[in-house]
Tab-separated table of C-alpha atoms in Angstrom:
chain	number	residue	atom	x	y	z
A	1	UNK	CA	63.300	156.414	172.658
A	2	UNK	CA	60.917	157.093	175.151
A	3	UNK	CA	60.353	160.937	176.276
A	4	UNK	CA	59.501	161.737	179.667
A	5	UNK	CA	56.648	164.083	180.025
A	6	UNK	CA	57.572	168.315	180.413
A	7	UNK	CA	56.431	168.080	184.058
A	8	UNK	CA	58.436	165.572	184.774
A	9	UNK	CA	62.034	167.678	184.060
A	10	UNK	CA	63.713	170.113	186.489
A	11	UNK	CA	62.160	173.327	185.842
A	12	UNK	CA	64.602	176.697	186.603
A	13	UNK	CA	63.486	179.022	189.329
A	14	UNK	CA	61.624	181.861	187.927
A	15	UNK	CA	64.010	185.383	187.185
A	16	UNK	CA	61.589	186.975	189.613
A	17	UNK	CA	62.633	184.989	192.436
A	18	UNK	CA	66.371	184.502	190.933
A	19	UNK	CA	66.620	188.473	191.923
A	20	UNK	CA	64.762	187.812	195.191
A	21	UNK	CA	65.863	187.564	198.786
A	22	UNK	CA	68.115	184.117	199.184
A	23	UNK	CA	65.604	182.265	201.386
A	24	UNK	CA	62.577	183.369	198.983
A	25	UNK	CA	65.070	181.968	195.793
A	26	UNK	CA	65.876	178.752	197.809
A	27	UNK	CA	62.254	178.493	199.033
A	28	UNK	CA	60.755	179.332	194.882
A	29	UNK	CA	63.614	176.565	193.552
A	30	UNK	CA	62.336	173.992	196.045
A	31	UNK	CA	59.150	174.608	194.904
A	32	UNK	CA	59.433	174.475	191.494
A	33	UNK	CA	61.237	171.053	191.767
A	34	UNK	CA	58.963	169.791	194.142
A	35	UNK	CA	57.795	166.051	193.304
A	36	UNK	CA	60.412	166.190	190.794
A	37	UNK	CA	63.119	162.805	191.729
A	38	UNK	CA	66.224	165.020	191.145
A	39	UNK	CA	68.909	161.809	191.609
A	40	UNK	CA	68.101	157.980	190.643
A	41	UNK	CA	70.674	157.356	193.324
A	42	UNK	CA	69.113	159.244	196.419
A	43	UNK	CA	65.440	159.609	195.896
A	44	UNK	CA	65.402	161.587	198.750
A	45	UNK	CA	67.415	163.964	198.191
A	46	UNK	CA	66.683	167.678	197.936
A	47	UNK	CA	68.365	171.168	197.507
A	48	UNK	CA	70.011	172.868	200.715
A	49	UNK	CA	69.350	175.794	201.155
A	50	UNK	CA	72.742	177.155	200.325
A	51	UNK	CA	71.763	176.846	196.729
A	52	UNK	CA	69.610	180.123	196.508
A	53	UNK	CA	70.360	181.068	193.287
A	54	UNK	CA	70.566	177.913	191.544
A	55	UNK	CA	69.385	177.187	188.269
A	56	UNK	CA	68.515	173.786	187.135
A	57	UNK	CA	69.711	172.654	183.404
A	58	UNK	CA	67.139	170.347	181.961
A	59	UNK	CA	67.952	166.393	182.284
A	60	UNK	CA	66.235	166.121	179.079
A	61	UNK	CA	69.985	165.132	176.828
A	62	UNK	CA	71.250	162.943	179.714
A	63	UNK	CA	67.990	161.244	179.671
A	64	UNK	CA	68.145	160.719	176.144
A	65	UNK	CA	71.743	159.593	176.148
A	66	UNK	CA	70.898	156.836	179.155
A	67	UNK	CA	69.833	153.429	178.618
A	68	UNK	CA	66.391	154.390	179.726
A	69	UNK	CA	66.046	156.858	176.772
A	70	UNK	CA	67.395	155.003	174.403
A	71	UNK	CA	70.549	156.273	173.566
A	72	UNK	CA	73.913	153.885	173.187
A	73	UNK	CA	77.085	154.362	174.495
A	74	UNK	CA	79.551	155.792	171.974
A	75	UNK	CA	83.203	156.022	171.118
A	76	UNK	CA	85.381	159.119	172.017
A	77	UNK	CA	86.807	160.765	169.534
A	78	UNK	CA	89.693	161.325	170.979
A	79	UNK	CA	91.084	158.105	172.603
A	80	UNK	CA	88.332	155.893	170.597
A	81	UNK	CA	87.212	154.223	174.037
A	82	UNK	CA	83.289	153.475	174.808
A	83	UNK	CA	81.888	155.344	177.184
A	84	UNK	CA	78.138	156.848	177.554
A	85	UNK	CA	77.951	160.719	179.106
A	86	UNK	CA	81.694	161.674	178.862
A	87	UNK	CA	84.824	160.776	178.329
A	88	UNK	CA	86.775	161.075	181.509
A	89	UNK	CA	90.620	160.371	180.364
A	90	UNK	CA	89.950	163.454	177.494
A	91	UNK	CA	87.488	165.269	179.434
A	92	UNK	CA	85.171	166.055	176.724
A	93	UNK	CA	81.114	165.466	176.567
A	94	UNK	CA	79.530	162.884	174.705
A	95	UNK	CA	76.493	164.250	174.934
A	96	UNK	CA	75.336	167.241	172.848
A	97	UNK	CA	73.898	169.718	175.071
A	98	UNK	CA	75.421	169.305	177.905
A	99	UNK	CA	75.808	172.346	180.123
A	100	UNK	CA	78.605	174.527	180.689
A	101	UNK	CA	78.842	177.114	183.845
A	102	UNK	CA	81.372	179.827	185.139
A	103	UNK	CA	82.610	179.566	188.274
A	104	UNK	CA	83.538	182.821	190.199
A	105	UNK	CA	87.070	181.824	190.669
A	106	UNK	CA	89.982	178.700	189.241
A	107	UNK	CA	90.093	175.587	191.051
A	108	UNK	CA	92.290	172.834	190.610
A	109	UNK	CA	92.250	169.748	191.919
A	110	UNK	CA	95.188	168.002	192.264
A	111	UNK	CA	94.960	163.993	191.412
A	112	UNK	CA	96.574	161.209	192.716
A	113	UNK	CA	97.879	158.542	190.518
A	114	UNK	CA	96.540	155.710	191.994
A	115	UNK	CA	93.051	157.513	191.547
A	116	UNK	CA	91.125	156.601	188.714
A	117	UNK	CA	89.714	159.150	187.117
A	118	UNK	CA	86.323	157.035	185.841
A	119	UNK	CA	85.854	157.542	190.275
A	120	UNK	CA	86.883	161.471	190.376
A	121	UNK	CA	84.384	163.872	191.134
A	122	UNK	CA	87.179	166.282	189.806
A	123	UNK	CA	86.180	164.888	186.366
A	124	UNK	CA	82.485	166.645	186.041
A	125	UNK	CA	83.337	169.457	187.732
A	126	UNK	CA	86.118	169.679	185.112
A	127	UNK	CA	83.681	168.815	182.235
A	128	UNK	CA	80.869	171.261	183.665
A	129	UNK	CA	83.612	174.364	183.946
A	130	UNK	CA	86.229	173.716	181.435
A	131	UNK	CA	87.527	177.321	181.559
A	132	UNK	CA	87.929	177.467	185.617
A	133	UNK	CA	88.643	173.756	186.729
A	134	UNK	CA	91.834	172.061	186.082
A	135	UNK	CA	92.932	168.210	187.534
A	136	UNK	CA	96.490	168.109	187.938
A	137	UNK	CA	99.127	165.983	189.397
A	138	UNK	CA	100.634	167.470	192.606
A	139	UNK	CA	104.509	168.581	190.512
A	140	UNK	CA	101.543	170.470	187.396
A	141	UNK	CA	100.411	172.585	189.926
A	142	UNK	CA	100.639	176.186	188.670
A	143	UNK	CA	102.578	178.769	191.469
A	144	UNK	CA	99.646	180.240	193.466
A	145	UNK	CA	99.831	182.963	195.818
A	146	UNK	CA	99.461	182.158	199.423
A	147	UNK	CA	97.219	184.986	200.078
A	148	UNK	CA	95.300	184.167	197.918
A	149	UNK	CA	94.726	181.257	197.840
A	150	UNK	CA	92.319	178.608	199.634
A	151	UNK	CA	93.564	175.149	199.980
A	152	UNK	CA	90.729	173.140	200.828
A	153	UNK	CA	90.911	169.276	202.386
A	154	UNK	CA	88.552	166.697	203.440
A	155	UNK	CA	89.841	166.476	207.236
A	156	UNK	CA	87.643	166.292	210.315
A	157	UNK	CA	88.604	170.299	211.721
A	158	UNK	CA	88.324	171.810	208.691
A	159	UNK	CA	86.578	174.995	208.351
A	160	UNK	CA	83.204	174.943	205.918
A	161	UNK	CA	83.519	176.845	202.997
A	162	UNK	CA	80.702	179.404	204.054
A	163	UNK	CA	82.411	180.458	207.401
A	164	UNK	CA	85.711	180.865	205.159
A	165	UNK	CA	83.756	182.764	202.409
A	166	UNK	CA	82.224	185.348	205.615
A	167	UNK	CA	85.332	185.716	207.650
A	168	UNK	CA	87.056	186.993	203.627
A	169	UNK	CA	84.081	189.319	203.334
A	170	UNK	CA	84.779	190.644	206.407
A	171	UNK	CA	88.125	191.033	206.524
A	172	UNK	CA	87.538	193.295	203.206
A	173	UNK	CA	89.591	190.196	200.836
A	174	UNK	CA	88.037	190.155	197.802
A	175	UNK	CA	86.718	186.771	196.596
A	176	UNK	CA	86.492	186.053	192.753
A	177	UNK	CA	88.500	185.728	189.815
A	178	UNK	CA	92.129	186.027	188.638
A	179	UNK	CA	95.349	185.019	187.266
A	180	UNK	CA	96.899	181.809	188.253
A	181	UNK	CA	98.763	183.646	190.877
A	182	UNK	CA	95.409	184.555	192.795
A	183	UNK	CA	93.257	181.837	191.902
A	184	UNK	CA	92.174	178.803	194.792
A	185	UNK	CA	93.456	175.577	194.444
């Protein structure tokens, strides 16, 4: 397969300027990725600046596992069906490398059954943080405390996620990780 050249794959932000002020992180990230098409999809796109400590994974096993690089789609082990990054009705990775983060608290997302999960974003968050993301029908959901938890929905008044995060700060809540009983949904 063809390999695309070193400069042409995300580079991480530098541990310098991961320990650095947020805007000087943000502004050292964008930099290092600059010139650097980070979706085939939006060309344009580029980081916000909310993403100040954000470290890129190289593309380099999804490129090789795309048409592009050569690689063929392949059967999942587990339900036997073709598919060519993951397998979303097992949610498992077909591709070796693939990266794995933490996430500072559980989510789940709760699926509809008329959703198919080959169109559910729910799916690669699920895949990229196996231990903290669940998808679950609406009767699966786990008992969650109401204090502690943070329901979040697409609707028009709906209060951004870094207003919410501030106004918990402030009010001395402490944001992060726990048992199902005090994790977000």
């Amino acid at each position: 397969g063809m390999t695309p050249p070193p400069d042409a794959e995300p580079r991480a932000a530098s541990p310098a300027s991961a320990s650095a002020s947020g805007a000087a992180a943000s502004d050292a990230l964008a930099a290092a990725v600059s010139g650097i098409q980070l979706s085939r999809r939006r060309p344009d796109f580029t980081l916000p600046p909310m993403h100040r400590d954000l470290r890129l994974s190289s593309h380099a096993p999804l490129e090789a596992a795309s048409a592009e690089g050569g690689g063929a789609r392949v059967f999942c082990r587990g339900c036997k069906c073709n598919r060519r990054f993951f397998c979303h009705e097992c949610l498992v990775p077909l591709v070796d490398g693939a990266p794995v983060v933490r996430l500072p608290c559980r989510a789940f997302f709760v699926t509809d059954e008329k959703e198919r999960l080959s169109k559910a974003t729910g799916v690669q968050c699920a895949l990229l943080a196996p231990d903290d993301v669940s998808l679950c029908a609406p009767s699966e959901l786990p008992e969650l405390n109401p204090e502690t938890t943070v329901l979040l929905l697409p609707v028009e008044d709906a209060m951004d996620v870094a207003t919410l995060v501030r106004r918990l700060e402030r009010s001395g809540k402490a944001t992060g990780r726990g048992d199902a009983a005090d994790d977000a949904a």
